[in-house]
Coordinates of C-alpha atoms and ligand atoms in Angstrom, one line a residue:
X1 CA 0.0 0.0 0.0
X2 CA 1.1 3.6 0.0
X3 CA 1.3 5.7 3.0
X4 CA 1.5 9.0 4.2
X5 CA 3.3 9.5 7.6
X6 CA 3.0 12.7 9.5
X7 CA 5.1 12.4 12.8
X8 CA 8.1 10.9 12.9
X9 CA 9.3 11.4 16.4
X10 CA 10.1 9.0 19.4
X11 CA 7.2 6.9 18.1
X12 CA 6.3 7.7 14.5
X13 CA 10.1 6.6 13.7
X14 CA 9.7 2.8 14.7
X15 CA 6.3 2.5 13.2
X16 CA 7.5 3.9 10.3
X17 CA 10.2 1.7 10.2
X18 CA 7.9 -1.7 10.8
X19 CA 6.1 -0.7 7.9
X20 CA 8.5 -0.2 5.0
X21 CA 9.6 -3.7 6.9
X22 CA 6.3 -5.2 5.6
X23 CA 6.6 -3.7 2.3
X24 CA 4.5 -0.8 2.5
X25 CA 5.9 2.7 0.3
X26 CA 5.5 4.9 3.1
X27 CA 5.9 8.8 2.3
X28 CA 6.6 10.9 5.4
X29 CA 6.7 14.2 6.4
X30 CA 7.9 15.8 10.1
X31 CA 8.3 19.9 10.4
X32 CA 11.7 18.9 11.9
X33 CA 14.1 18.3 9.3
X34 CA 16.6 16.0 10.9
X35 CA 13.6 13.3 11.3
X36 CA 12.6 13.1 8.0
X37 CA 16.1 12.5 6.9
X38 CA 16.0 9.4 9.4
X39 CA 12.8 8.8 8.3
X40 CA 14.2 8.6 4.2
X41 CA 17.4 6.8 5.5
X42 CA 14.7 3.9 6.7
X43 CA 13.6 3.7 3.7
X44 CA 10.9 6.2 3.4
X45 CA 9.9 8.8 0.3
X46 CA 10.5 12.3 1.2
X47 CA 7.5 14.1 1.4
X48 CA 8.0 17.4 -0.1
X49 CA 4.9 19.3 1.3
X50 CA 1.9 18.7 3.3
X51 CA -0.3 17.6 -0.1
X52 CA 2.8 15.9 -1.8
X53 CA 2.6 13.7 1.6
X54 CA -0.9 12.0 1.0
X55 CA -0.2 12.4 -3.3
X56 CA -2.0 8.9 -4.0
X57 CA -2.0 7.3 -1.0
X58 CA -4.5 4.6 0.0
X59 CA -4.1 5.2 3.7
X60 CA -2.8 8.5 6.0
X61 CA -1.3 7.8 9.3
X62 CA -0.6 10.4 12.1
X63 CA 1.5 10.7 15.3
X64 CA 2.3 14.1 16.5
X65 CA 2.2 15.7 19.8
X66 CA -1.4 17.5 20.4
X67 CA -5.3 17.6 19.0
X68 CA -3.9 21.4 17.8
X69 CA -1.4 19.9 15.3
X70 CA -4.0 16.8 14.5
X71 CA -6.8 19.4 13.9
X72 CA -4.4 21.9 11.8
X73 CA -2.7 19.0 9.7
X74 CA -6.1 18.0 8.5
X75 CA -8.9 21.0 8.8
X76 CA -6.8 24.5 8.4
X77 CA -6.7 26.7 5.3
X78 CA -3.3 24.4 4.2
X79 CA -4.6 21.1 5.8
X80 CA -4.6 18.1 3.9
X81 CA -8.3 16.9 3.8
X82 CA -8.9 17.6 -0.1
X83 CA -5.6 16.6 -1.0
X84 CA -6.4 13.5 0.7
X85 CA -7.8 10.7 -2.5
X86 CA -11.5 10.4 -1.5
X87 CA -11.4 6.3 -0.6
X88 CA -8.1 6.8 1.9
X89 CA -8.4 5.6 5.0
X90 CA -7.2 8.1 7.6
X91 CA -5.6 6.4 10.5
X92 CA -4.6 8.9 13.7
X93 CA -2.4 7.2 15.9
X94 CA -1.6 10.4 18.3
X95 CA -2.9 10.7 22.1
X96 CA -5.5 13.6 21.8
X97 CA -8.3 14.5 23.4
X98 CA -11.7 12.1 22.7
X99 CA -13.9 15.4 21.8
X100 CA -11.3 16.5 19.4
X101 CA -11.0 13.0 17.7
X102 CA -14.5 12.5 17.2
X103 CA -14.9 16.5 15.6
X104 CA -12.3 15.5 13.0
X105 CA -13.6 12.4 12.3
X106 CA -17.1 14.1 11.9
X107 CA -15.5 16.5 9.8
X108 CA -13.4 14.3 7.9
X109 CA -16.7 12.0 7.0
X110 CA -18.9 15.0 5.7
X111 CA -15.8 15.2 3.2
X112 CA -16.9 11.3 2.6
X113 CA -13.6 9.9 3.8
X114 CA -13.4 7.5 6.6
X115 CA -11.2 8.1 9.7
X116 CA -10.5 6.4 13.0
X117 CA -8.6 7.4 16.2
X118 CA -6.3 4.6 17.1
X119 CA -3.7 5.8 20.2
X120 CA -1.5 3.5 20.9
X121 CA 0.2 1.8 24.4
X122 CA 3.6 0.2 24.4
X123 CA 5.8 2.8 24.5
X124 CA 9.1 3.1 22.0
X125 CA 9.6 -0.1 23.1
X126 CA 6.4 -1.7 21.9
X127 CA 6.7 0.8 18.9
X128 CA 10.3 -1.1 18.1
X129 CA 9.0 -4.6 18.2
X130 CA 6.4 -3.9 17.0
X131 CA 3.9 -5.4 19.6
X132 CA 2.0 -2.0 20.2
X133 CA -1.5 -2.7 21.6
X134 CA -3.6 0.1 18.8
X135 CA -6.9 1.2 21.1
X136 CA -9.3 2.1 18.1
X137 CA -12.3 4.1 17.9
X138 CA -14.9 4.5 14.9
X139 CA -16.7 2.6 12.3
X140 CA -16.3 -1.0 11.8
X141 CA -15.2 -1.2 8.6
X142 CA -12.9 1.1 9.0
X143 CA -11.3 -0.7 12.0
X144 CA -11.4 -3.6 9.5
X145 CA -9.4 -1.9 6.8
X146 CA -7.2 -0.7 9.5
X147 CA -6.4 -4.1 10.3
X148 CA -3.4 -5.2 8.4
X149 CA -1.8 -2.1 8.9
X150 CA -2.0 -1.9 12.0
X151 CA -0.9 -5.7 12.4
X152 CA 2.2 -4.4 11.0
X153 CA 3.2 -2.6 14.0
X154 CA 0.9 -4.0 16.8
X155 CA 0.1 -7.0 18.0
X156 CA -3.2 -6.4 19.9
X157 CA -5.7 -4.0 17.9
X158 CA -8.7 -3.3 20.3
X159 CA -12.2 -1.6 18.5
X160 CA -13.3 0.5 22.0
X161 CA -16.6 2.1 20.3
X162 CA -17.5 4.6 18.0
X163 CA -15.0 7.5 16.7
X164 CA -13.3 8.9 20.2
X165 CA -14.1 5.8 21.9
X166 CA -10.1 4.6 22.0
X167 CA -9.1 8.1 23.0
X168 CA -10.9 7.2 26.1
X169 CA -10.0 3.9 26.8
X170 CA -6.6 5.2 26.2
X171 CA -6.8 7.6 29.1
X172 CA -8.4 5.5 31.3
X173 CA -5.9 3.3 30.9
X174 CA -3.2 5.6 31.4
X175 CA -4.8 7.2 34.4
X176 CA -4.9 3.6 35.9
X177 CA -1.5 3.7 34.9
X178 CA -0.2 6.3 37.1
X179 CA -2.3 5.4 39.6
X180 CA -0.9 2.1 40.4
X181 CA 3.0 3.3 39.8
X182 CA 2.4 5.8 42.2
X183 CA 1.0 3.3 45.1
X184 CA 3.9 0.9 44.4
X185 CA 6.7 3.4 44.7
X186 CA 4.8 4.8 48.0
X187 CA 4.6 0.9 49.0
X188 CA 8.4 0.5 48.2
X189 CA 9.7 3.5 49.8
X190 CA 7.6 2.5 52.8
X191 CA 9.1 -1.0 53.0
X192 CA 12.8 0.7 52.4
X193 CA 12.2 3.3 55.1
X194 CA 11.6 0.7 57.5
X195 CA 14.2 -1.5 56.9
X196 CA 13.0 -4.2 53.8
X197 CA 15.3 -5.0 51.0
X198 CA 13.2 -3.1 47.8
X199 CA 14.3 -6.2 46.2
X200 CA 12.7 -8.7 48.2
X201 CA 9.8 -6.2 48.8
X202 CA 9.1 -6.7 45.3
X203 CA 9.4 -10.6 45.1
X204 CA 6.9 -10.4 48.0
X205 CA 4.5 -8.0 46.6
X206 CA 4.3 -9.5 42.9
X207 CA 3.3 -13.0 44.6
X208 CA 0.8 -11.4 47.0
X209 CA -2.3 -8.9 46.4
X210 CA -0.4 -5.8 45.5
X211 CA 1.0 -7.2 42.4
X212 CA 0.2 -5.1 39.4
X213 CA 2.0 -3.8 35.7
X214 CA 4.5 -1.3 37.4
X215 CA 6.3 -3.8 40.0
X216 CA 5.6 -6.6 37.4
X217 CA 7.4 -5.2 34.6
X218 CA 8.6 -1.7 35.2
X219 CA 9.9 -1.9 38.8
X220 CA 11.0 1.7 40.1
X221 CA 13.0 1.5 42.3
X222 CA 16.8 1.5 40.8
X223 CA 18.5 -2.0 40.6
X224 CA 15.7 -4.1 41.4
X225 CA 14.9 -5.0 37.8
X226 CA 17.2 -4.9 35.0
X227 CA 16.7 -3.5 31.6
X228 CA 14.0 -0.6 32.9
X229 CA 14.4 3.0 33.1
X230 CA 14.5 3.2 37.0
X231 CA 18.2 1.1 36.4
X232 CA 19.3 3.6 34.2
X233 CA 19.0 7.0 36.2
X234 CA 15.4 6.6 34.7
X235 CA 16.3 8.0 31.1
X236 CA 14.4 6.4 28.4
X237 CA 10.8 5.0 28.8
X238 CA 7.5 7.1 28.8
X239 CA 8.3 10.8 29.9
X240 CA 7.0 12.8 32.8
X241 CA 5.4 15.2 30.4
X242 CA 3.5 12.5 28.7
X243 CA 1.8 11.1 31.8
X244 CA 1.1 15.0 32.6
X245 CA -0.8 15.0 28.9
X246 CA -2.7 12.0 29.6
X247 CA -4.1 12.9 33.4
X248 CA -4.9 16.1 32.0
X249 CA -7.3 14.8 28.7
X250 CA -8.7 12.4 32.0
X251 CA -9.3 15.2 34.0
X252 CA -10.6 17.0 31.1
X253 CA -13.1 14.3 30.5
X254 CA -13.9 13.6 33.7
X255 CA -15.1 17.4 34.2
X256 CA -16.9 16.4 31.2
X257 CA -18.8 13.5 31.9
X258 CA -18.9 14.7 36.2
X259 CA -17.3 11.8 37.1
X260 CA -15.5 11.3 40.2
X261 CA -11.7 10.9 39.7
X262 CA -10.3 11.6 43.4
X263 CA -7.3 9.0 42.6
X264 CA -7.0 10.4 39.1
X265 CA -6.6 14.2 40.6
X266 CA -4.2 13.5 43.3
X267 CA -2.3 11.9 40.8
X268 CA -2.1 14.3 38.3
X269 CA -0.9 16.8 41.3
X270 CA 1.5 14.8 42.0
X271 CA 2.9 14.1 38.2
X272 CA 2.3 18.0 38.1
X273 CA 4.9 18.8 40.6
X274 CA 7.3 16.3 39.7
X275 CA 7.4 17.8 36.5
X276 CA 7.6 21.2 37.7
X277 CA 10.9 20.3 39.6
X278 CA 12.4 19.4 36.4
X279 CA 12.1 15.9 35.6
X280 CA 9.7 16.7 32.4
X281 CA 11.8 14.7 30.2
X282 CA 12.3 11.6 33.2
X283 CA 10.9 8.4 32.8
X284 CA 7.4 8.5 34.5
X285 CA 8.8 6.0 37.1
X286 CA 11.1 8.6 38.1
X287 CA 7.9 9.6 40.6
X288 CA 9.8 7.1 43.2
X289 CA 12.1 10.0 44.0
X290 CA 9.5 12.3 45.3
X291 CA 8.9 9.9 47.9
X292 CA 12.7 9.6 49.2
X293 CA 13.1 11.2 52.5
X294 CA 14.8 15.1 51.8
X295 CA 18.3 15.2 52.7
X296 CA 19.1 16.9 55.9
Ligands
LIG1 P1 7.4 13.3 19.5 O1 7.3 14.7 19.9 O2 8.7 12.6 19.6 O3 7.0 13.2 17.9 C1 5.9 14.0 17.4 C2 6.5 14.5 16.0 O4 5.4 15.1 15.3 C3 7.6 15.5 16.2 O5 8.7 15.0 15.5 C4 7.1 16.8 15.5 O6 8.0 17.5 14.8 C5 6.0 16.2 14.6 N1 5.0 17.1 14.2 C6 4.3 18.0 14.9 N2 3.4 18.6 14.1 C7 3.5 18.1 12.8 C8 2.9 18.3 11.6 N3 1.9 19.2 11.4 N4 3.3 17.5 10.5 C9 4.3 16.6 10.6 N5 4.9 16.4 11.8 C10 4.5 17.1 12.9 O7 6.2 12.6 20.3 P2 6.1 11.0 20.5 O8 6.7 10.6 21.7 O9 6.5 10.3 19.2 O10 4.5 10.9 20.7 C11 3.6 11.0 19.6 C12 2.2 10.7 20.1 O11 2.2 9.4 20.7 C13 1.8 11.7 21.2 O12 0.4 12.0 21.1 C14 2.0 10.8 22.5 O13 1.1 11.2 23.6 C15 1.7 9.5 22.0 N6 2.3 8.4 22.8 C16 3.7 8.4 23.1 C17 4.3 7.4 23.8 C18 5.7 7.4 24.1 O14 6.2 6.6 24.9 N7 6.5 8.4 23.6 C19 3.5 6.3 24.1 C20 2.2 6.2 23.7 C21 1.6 7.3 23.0

């Protein structure tokens, strides 16, 4: 198939990468310059402009950073709807907010082109391998057609509703996410401040009721696990500034929809100051060190 790519950061990179590997002519197109020349060293077409991007291509894919740049790259004055062919499949792949997804795709319909929102969970790491879980919202069909593609850089490709729908699961997710990394580093630092091994605390912990994703697989506390950010002064990984995103569309939609989020606010306080005190760009794990006792 031919592709358009818009994105090609941490995670656009990969995916792009997976899908030349499965012999798909991907075209892509980042505003930074140094990416898209790693982009066409990975095989891909240079896209010249915005419209030279989608030029004949039977399916769009984006990944960029907000619902501004999702709703500018395809509804301002120089957005790409029309140049889009009118039987593409438009694929988003960014983390935006659910109202914003389902807009576009409203939008983006009237023009009688089909999109879905499909954000993503797995990380660079997922993106690499290739074994991103894709948490899709919108028609059907569409989800069907999106299929093999996304099968090319997924393994697990969820339908959570109509268009929006995977924007919230995604958040939901994500704000469970935080959730249960902060309690385990609050448990750890607990069990370290009275005198347990983290080590052990962890062996314990994952073969009793506490055990959950973040001491399963993403420990946080540094040494106990090899191979995860909290080993490596907690570079890498998902960033502080990320998880700030994410609790921010949940809070968002849970002002929306009045829904009580008390767990999902004290986290996003405490990823807020965390961030603040300059660990943006840390692993999300790296919320272990605001429970360390201050050095007198
Ligand atoms: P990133 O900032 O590394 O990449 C986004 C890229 O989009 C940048 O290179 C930027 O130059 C480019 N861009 C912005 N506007 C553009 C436009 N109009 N046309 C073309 N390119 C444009 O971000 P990322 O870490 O790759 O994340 C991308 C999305 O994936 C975000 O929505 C993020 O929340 C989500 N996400 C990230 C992770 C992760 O671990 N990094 C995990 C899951 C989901």
């Amino acid at each position: 198939m031919k592709i358009g790519f818009f994105g090609v950061g941490h995670m656009g990179a990969p995916m792009l990468k997976n899908l030349i590997k499965a012999g798909h002519q991907v075209r892509a197109f980042d505003l930074v310059p140094e990416l898209l020349a790693s982009a066409v060293a990975a095989g891909a077409e240079s896209g010249e402009s915005l419209a030279h991007t989608v030029q004949g291509a039977d399916v769009v894919i984006s990944m960029l950073p907000s619902a501004n740049a999702v709703r500018s790259l395809y509804l301002d004055e120089r957005g790409i709807l029309n140049a889009i062919l009118p039987d593409a499949l438009i694929i988003d792949c960014s983390t935006i907010d659910a109202a914003t997804a389902k807009d576009v795709a409203e939008i983006v319909a009237k023009s009688g082109r089909s999109m879905i929102d499909a954000p993503v969970s797995g990380g660079v790491g997922g993106a690499t391998a290739g074994t991103l879980t894709f948490i899709c919202g919108g028609e059907d069909q569409a989800i069907e057609r999106a299929r093999p593609i996304l099968e090319c850089m997924g393994k697990n490709i969820f339908h959570a509703g109509s268009n929006g729908a995977g924007q919230t699961a995604k958040i939901c997710n994500n704000m469970l996410l935080a959730i249960h990394m902060l309690g385990t580093c609050e448990a750890l630092q607990l069990g370290v401040d009275n005198g347990l091994d983290p080590k052990v605390l962890s062996d314990i912990m994952q073969a009793s009721s506490g055990r959950n994703w973040s001491l399963e697989l993403y420990n946080p506390w540094p040494g106990v696990m090899e191979n995860v950010p909290a080993s490596k002064d907690y570079e890498g990984g998902f960033a502080v500034n990320l998880m700030n995103k994410d609790l921010t569309l949940a809070m968002d939609a849970a002002l929306r929809s009045a829904s009580r989020t008390p767990m999902g606010s004290l986290a996003k306080s405490l990823y807020g100051v965390h961030g603040s005190q300059g660990n943006g760009s840390l692993d999300f794990s790296s919320i272990q060190t605001l429970f360390g006792k201050i050095e007198e």
